[in-house]
mmCIF file of N, CA and C in Angstrom:
data_model
loop_
_atom_site.group_PDB
_atom_site.id
_atom_site.type_symbol
_atom_site.label_atom_id
_atom_site.label_comp_id
_atom_site.label_asym_id
_atom_site.label_seq_id
_atom_site.Cartn_x
_atom_site.Cartn_y
_atom_site.Cartn_z
ATOM 1 N N MET A 1 168.418 90.946 183.016
ATOM 2 C CA MET A 1 167.548 91.092 181.878
ATOM 3 C C MET A 1 166.113 90.740 182.255
ATOM 4 N N GLN A 2 165.923 89.872 183.250
ATOM 5 C CA GLN A 2 164.561 89.541 183.634
ATOM 6 C C GLN A 2 163.841 90.754 184.214
ATOM 7 N N TRP A 3 164.587 91.687 184.778
ATOM 8 C CA TRP A 3 163.941 92.891 185.310
ATOM 9 C C TRP A 3 163.439 93.780 184.174
ATOM 10 N N SER A 4 164.156 93.827 183.055
ATOM 11 C CA SER A 4 163.642 94.629 181.944
ATOM 12 C C SER A 4 162.415 93.984 181.338
ATOM 13 N N GLY A 5 162.372 92.665 181.261
ATOM 14 C CA GLY A 5 161.176 92.002 180.757
ATOM 15 C C GLY A 5 159.981 92.228 181.670
ATOM 16 N N LEU A 6 160.211 92.093 182.964
ATOM 17 C CA LEU A 6 159.139 92.332 183.928
ATOM 18 C C LEU A 6 158.723 93.800 183.927
ATOM 19 N N GLY A 7 159.708 94.695 183.877
ATOM 20 C CA GLY A 7 159.402 96.126 183.811
ATOM 21 C C GLY A 7 158.641 96.494 182.549
ATOM 22 N N GLY A 8 158.989 95.851 181.437
ATOM 23 C CA GLY A 8 158.279 96.101 180.189
ATOM 24 C C GLY A 8 156.825 95.684 180.268
ATOM 25 N N LEU A 9 156.574 94.507 180.836
ATOM 26 C CA LEU A 9 155.193 94.045 180.972
ATOM 27 C C LEU A 9 154.396 94.929 181.929
ATOM 28 N N VAL A 10 155.033 95.334 183.034
ATOM 29 C CA VAL A 10 154.355 96.238 183.969
ATOM 30 C C VAL A 10 154.061 97.578 183.295
ATOM 31 N N LEU A 11 154.999 98.060 182.505
ATOM 32 C CA LEU A 11 154.814 99.320 181.792
ATOM 33 C C LEU A 11 153.649 99.228 180.800
ATOM 34 N N VAL A 12 153.543 98.103 180.099
ATOM 35 C CA VAL A 12 152.441 97.926 179.147
ATOM 36 C C VAL A 12 151.103 97.944 179.878
ATOM 37 N N PHE A 13 150.992 97.180 180.955
ATOM 38 C CA PHE A 13 149.711 97.108 181.665
ATOM 39 C C PHE A 13 149.368 98.417 182.371
ATOM 40 N N ALA A 14 150.373 99.104 182.928
ATOM 41 C CA ALA A 14 150.116 100.392 183.578
ATOM 42 C C ALA A 14 149.690 101.448 182.561
ATOM 43 N N ALA A 15 150.339 101.471 181.407
ATOM 44 C CA ALA A 15 149.970 102.444 180.379
ATOM 45 C C ALA A 15 148.587 102.142 179.818
ATOM 46 N N GLN A 16 148.255 100.854 179.675
ATOM 47 C CA GLN A 16 146.916 100.496 179.208
ATOM 48 C C GLN A 16 145.866 100.940 180.217
ATOM 49 N N TYR A 17 146.158 100.777 181.485
ATOM 50 C CA TYR A 17 145.235 101.234 182.527
ATOM 51 C C TYR A 17 145.058 102.751 182.466
ATOM 52 N N LEU A 18 146.164 103.469 182.338
ATOM 53 C CA LEU A 18 146.088 104.931 182.270
ATOM 54 C C LEU A 18 145.369 105.405 181.009
ATOM 55 N N ALA A 19 145.517 104.682 179.920
ATOM 56 C CA ALA A 19 144.846 105.067 178.676
ATOM 57 C C ALA A 19 143.343 104.876 178.763
ATOM 58 N N ASN A 20 142.895 103.946 179.606
ATOM 59 C CA ASN A 20 141.466 103.675 179.724
ATOM 60 C C ASN A 20 140.762 104.523 180.774
ATOM 61 N N LEU A 21 141.488 105.396 181.448
ATOM 62 C CA LEU A 21 140.842 106.278 182.417
ATOM 63 C C LEU A 21 139.911 107.251 181.693
ATOM 64 N N PRO A 22 138.787 107.608 182.294
ATOM 65 C CA PRO A 22 137.820 108.452 181.591
ATOM 66 C C PRO A 22 138.240 109.915 181.442
ATOM 67 N N TYR A 23 139.270 110.351 182.112
ATOM 68 C CA TYR A 23 139.702 111.742 181.996
ATOM 69 C C TYR A 23 141.125 111.797 181.450
ATOM 70 N N SER A 24 141.469 112.944 180.898
ATOM 71 C CA SER A 24 142.780 113.118 180.288
ATOM 72 C C SER A 24 143.337 114.478 180.683
ATOM 73 N N ILE A 25 144.656 114.617 180.637
ATOM 74 C CA ILE A 25 145.266 115.915 180.941
ATOM 75 C C ILE A 25 145.193 116.840 179.731
ATOM 76 N N TYR A 26 144.827 116.300 178.569
ATOM 77 C CA TYR A 26 144.704 117.090 177.348
ATOM 78 C C TYR A 26 143.225 117.339 177.060
ATOM 79 N N SER A 27 142.918 118.499 176.503
ATOM 80 C CA SER A 27 141.518 118.797 176.177
ATOM 81 C C SER A 27 141.034 117.950 175.007
ATOM 82 N N GLU A 28 141.852 117.816 173.975
ATOM 83 C CA GLU A 28 141.533 116.951 172.831
ATOM 84 C C GLU A 28 142.660 115.928 172.714
ATOM 85 N N SER A 29 142.307 114.667 172.783
ATOM 86 C CA SER A 29 143.330 113.631 172.723
ATOM 87 C C SER A 29 142.838 112.473 171.885
ATOM 88 N N ASN A 30 143.687 112.047 170.966
ATOM 89 C CA ASN A 30 143.417 110.872 170.156
ATOM 90 C C ASN A 30 144.491 109.843 170.489
ATOM 91 N N PHE A 31 144.080 108.639 170.852
ATOM 92 C CA PHE A 31 145.030 107.623 171.316
ATOM 93 C C PHE A 31 146.092 107.310 170.272
ATOM 94 N N TRP A 32 145.715 107.184 169.017
ATOM 95 C CA TRP A 32 146.638 106.732 167.985
ATOM 96 C C TRP A 32 147.564 107.817 167.459
ATOM 97 N N SER A 33 147.285 109.080 167.742
ATOM 98 C CA SER A 33 148.153 110.117 167.181
ATOM 99 C C SER A 33 148.931 110.923 168.216
ATOM 100 N N ASP A 34 148.360 111.201 169.370
ATOM 101 C CA ASP A 34 149.073 112.094 170.291
ATOM 102 C C ASP A 34 148.946 111.719 171.769
ATOM 103 N N ASN A 35 148.752 110.472 172.073
ATOM 104 C CA ASN A 35 148.626 110.059 173.459
ATOM 105 C C ASN A 35 149.960 109.513 173.961
ATOM 106 N N PRO A 36 150.487 110.039 175.074
ATOM 107 C CA PRO A 36 151.783 109.554 175.569
ATOM 108 C C PRO A 36 151.741 108.113 176.075
ATOM 109 N N THR A 37 150.562 107.601 176.418
ATOM 110 C CA THR A 37 150.504 106.217 176.875
ATOM 111 C C THR A 37 150.805 105.230 175.750
ATOM 112 N N LEU A 38 150.545 105.618 174.507
ATOM 113 C CA LEU A 38 150.906 104.754 173.385
ATOM 114 C C LEU A 38 152.423 104.594 173.301
ATOM 115 N N VAL A 39 153.153 105.659 173.572
ATOM 116 C CA VAL A 39 154.618 105.587 173.585
ATOM 117 C C VAL A 39 155.081 104.654 174.710
ATOM 118 N N LEU A 40 154.455 104.748 175.879
ATOM 119 C CA LEU A 40 154.826 103.872 176.991
ATOM 120 C C LEU A 40 154.522 102.410 176.676
ATOM 121 N N ILE A 41 153.407 102.151 176.011
ATOM 122 C CA ILE A 41 153.075 100.788 175.621
ATOM 123 C C ILE A 41 154.109 100.255 174.639
ATOM 124 N N ARG A 42 154.505 101.070 173.679
ATOM 125 C CA ARG A 42 155.507 100.634 172.704
ATOM 126 C C ARG A 42 156.848 100.348 173.366
ATOM 127 N N VAL A 43 157.260 101.205 174.297
ATOM 128 C CA VAL A 43 158.530 100.987 175.010
ATOM 129 C C VAL A 43 158.459 99.703 175.829
ATOM 130 N N GLY A 44 157.327 99.459 176.484
ATOM 131 C CA GLY A 44 157.158 98.231 177.259
ATOM 132 C C GLY A 44 157.211 96.990 176.392
ATOM 133 N N VAL A 45 156.592 97.044 175.223
ATOM 134 C CA VAL A 45 156.621 95.898 174.312
ATOM 135 C C VAL A 45 158.044 95.645 173.827
ATOM 136 N N ILE A 46 158.774 96.697 173.490
ATOM 137 C CA ILE A 46 160.163 96.534 173.045
ATOM 138 C C ILE A 46 161.028 95.947 174.157
ATOM 139 N N LEU A 47 160.848 96.392 175.396
ATOM 140 C CA LEU A 47 161.613 95.828 176.511
ATOM 141 C C LEU A 47 161.307 94.348 176.691
ATOM 142 N N ALA A 48 160.045 93.969 176.600
ATOM 143 C CA ALA A 48 159.673 92.564 176.754
ATOM 144 C C ALA A 48 160.235 91.718 175.610
ATOM 145 N N ILE A 49 160.196 92.228 174.388
ATOM 146 C CA ILE A 49 160.746 91.484 173.245
ATOM 147 C C ILE A 49 162.259 91.316 173.385
ATOM 148 N N MET A 50 162.946 92.371 173.814
ATOM 149 C CA MET A 50 164.398 92.269 173.980
ATOM 150 C C MET A 50 164.762 91.269 175.076
ATOM 151 N N ALA A 51 164.011 91.258 176.170
ATOM 152 C CA ALA A 51 164.276 90.288 177.235
ATOM 153 C C ALA A 51 164.007 88.875 176.738
ATOM 154 N N GLY A 52 162.940 88.691 175.967
ATOM 155 C CA GLY A 52 162.650 87.373 175.406
ATOM 156 C C GLY A 52 163.719 86.914 174.439
ATOM 157 N N ALA A 53 164.238 87.819 173.622
ATOM 158 C CA ALA A 53 165.303 87.470 172.685
ATOM 159 C C ALA A 53 166.585 87.090 173.424
ATOM 160 N N TYR A 54 166.877 87.790 174.496
ATOM 161 C CA TYR A 54 168.063 87.458 175.287
ATOM 162 C C TYR A 54 167.931 86.076 175.923
ATOM 163 N N VAL A 55 166.769 85.810 176.519
ATOM 164 C CA VAL A 55 166.557 84.508 177.162
ATOM 165 C C VAL A 55 166.637 83.394 176.125
ATOM 166 N N TRP A 56 166.054 83.607 174.953
ATOM 167 C CA TRP A 56 166.088 82.581 173.917
ATOM 168 C C TRP A 56 167.521 82.338 173.441
ATOM 169 N N THR A 57 168.284 83.412 173.239
ATOM 170 C CA THR A 57 169.657 83.261 172.774
ATOM 171 C C THR A 57 170.549 82.647 173.855
ATOM 172 N N ALA A 58 170.353 83.036 175.110
ATOM 173 C CA ALA A 58 171.237 82.574 176.180
ATOM 174 C C ALA A 58 170.932 81.145 176.618
ATOM 175 N N TYR A 59 169.659 80.749 176.631
ATOM 176 C CA TYR A 59 169.310 79.464 177.230
ATOM 177 C C TYR A 59 168.721 78.449 176.252
ATOM 178 N N CYS A 60 168.062 78.880 175.207
ATOM 179 C CA CYS A 60 167.376 77.939 174.320
ATOM 180 C C CYS A 60 168.183 77.580 173.088
ATOM 181 N N ALA A 61 168.962 78.495 172.581
ATOM 182 C CA ALA A 61 169.768 78.221 171.385
ATOM 183 C C ALA A 61 171.003 77.425 171.792
ATOM 184 N N GLY A 62 171.521 76.670 170.863
ATOM 185 C CA GLY A 62 172.716 75.879 171.139
ATOM 186 C C GLY A 62 173.936 76.759 171.310
ATOM 187 N N PRO A 63 175.008 76.213 171.889
ATOM 188 C CA PRO A 63 176.202 77.026 172.123
ATOM 189 C C PRO A 63 176.910 77.465 170.839
ATOM 190 N N SER A 64 176.737 76.728 169.757
ATOM 191 C CA SER A 64 177.405 77.122 168.519
ATOM 192 C C SER A 64 176.506 77.947 167.606
ATOM 193 N N TRP A 65 175.321 78.282 168.065
ATOM 194 C CA TRP A 65 174.381 79.039 167.245
ATOM 195 C C TRP A 65 174.750 80.521 167.256
ATOM 196 N N SER A 66 174.632 81.170 166.105
ATOM 197 C CA SER A 66 174.940 82.595 165.990
ATOM 198 C C SER A 66 173.970 83.240 165.019
ATOM 199 N N TRP A 67 173.743 84.534 165.184
ATOM 200 C CA TRP A 67 172.863 85.270 164.264
ATOM 201 C C TRP A 67 173.503 85.436 162.892
ATOM 202 N N MET A 68 174.822 85.497 162.831
ATOM 203 C CA MET A 68 175.497 85.809 161.569
ATOM 204 C C MET A 68 175.310 84.736 160.495
ATOM 205 N N PRO A 69 175.529 83.457 160.765
ATOM 206 C CA PRO A 69 175.306 82.466 159.707
ATOM 207 C C PRO A 69 173.850 82.414 159.260
ATOM 208 N N VAL A 70 172.923 82.653 160.166
ATOM 209 C CA VAL A 70 171.515 82.640 159.799
ATOM 210 C C VAL A 70 171.219 83.781 158.835
ATOM 211 N N SER A 71 171.751 84.948 159.116
ATOM 212 C CA SER A 71 171.501 86.086 158.228
ATOM 213 C C SER A 71 172.177 85.907 156.874
ATOM 214 N N ARG A 72 173.334 85.265 156.842
ATOM 215 C CA ARG A 72 174.009 85.016 155.562
ATOM 216 C C ARG A 72 173.254 84.002 154.723
ATOM 217 N N GLN A 73 172.662 82.991 155.340
ATOM 218 C CA GLN A 73 171.905 82.004 154.594
ATOM 219 C C GLN A 73 170.654 82.612 153.978
ATOM 220 N N GLU A 74 170.041 83.546 154.675
ATOM 221 C CA GLU A 74 168.820 84.136 154.153
ATOM 222 C C GLU A 74 169.101 85.117 153.010
ATOM 223 N N LEU A 75 170.321 85.614 152.916
ATOM 224 C CA LEU A 75 170.665 86.530 151.831
ATOM 225 C C LEU A 75 170.934 85.789 150.537
ATOM 226 N N ARG A 76 171.226 84.528 150.592
ATOM 227 C CA ARG A 76 171.527 83.740 149.381
ATOM 228 C C ARG A 76 170.283 83.316 148.674
#
């Protein structure tokens, strides 16, 4: 899982670098609506969040901790 977290962070920084280049493969490109680097940044952020959630659940939470009782308490 640490490789997905590292890969996610590398993907975010690489896509940010590519988005800041002065030239584009598209004649008209808007970052927020049709730029493929925004998709890569989002995928990288999701990978990093998932790796962080795994590390927190595996190493930081107690052995008897579960997502289910927490979700049931919040519904009441």
